[in-house]
XYZ file of N, CA and C in Angstrom:
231
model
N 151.785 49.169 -36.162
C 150.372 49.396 -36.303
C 150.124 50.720 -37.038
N 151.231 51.551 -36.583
C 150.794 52.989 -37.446
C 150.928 53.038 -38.972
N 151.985 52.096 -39.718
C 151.698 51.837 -41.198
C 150.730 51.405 -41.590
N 149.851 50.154 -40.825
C 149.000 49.301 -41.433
C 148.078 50.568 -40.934
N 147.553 51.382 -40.762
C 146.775 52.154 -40.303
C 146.431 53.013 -41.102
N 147.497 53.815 -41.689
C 147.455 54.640 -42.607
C 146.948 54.471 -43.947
N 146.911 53.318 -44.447
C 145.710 52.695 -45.542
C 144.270 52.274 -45.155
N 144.854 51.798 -44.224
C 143.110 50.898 -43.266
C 142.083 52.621 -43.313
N 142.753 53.272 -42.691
C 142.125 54.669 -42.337
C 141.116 55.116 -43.487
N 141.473 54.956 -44.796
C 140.989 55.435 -45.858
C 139.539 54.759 -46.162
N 139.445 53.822 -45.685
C 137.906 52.623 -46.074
C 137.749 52.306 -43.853
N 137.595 53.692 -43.616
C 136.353 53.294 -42.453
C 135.205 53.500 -42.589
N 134.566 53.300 -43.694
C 133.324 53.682 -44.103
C 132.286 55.055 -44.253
N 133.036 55.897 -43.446
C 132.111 57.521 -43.070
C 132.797 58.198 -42.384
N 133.347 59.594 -42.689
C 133.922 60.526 -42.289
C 133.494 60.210 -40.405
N 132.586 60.089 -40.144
C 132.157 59.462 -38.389
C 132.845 58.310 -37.771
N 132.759 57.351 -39.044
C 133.769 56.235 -38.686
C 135.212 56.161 -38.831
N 135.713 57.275 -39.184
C 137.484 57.515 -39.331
C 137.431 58.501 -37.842
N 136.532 59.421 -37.699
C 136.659 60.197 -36.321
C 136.832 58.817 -35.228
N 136.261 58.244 -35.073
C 135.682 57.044 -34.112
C 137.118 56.590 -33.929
N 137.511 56.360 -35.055
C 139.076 54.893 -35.414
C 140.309 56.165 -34.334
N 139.833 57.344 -35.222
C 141.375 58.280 -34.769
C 141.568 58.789 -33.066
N 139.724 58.411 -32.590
C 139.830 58.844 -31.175
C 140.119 58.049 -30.318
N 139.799 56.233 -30.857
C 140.003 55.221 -30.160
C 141.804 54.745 -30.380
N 142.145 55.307 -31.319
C 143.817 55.185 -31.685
C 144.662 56.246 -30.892
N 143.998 57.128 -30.761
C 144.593 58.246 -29.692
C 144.579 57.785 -28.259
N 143.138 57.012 -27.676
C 143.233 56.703 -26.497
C 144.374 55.636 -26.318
N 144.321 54.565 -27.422
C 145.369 53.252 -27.106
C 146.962 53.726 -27.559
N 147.152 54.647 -27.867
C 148.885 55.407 -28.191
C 148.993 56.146 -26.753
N 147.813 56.587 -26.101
C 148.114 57.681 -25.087
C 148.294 56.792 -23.782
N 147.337 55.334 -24.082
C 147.904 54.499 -23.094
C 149.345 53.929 -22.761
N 149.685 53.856 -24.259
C 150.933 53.083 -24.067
C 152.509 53.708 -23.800
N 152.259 55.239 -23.846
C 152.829 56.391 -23.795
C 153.335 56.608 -21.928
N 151.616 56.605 -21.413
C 151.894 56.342 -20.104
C 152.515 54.852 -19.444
N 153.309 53.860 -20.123
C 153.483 52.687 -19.776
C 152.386 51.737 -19.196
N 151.192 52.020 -19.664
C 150.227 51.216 -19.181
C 149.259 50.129 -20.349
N 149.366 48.778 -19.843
C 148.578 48.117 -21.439
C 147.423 48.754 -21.688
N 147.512 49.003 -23.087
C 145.980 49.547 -23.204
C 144.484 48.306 -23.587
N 145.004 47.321 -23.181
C 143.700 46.539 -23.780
C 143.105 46.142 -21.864
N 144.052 46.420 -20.852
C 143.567 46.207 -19.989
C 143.323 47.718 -19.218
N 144.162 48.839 -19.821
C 143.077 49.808 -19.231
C 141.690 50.161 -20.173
N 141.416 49.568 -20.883
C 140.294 49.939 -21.964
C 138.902 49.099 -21.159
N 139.615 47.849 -20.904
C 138.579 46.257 -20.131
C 138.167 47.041 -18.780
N 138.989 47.973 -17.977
C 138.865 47.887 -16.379
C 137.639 49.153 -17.050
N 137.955 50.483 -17.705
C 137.416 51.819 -17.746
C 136.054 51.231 -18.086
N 135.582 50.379 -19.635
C 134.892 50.385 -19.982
C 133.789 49.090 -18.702
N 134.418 48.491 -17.935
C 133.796 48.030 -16.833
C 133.316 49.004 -15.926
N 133.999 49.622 -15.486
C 133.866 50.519 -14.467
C 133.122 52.083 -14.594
N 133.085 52.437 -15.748
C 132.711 54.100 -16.178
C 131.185 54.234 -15.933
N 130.023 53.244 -15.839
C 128.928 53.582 -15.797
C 128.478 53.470 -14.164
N 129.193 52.798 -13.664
C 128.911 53.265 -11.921
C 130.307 54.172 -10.900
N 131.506 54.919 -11.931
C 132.089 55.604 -11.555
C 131.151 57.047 -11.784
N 131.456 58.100 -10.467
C 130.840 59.102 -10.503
C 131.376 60.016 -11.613
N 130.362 61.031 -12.014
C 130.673 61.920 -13.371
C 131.786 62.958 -13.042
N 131.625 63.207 -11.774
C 132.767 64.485 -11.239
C 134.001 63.825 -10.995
N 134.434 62.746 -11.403
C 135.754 62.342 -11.189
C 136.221 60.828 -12.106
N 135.881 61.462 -13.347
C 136.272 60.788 -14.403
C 137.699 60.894 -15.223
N 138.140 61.999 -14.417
C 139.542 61.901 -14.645
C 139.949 61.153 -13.821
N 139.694 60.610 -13.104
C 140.627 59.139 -12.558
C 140.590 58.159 -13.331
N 139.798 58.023 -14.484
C 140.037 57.148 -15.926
C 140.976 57.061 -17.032
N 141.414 58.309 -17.157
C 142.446 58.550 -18.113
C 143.810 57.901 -17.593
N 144.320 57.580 -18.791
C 144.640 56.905 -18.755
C 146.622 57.549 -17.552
N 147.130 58.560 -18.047
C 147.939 59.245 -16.734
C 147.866 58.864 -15.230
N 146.176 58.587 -15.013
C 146.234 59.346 -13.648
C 145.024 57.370 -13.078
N 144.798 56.623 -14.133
C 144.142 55.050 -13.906
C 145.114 54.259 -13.018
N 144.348 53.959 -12.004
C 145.371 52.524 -11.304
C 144.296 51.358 -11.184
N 144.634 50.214 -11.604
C 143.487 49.457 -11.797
C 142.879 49.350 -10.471
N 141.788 48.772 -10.755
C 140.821 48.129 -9.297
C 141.760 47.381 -8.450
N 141.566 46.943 -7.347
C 142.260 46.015 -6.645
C 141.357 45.121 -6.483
N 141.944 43.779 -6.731
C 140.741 42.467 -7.138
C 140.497 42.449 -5.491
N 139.001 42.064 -5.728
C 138.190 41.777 -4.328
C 139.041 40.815 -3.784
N 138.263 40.229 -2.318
C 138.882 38.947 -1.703
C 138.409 37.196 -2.634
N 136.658 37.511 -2.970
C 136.525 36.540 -3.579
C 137.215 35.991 -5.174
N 137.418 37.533 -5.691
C 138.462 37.329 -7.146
C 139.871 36.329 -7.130
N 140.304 36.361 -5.775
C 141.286 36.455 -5.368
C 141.320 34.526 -5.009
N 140.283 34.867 -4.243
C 140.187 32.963 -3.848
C 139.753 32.414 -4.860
N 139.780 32.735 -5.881
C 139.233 31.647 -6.900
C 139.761 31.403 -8.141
């Protein structure tokens, strides 16, 4: 992914949209660094971040994330 990247990078449309690409490429390298998939810690955070409290949003990153534990009804069905 990091070759095909290094051209892609050049046509993200706006110096804003290459920031955007390089911060969301940092989060999914930093996931996979910590041995964790990053398309399912990206699904649980971006579920979870707007009713997780603001003072403990480092339990999101990706180091220190353990997913949810599926409810009982997730579970029966």
């Amino acid at each position: 992914m990091m070759a095909l990247g290094r051209k892609s990078w050049l046509f993200a449309g706006s110096d804003r949209g290459g920031q955007r690409a390089a911060a969301m490429y940092s989060l999914i390298v930093t996931a996979k660094m910590n041995g964790i998939d990053p398309q399912a810690w990206l699904a649980d955070i971006l579920a979870r971040i707007a009713t997780h409290p603001a003072h403990r949003l480092d339990e999101l990153l990706p180091w220190q994330w353990a997913p949810k534990a599926p409810t009982i009804a997730a579970v029966a069905a």
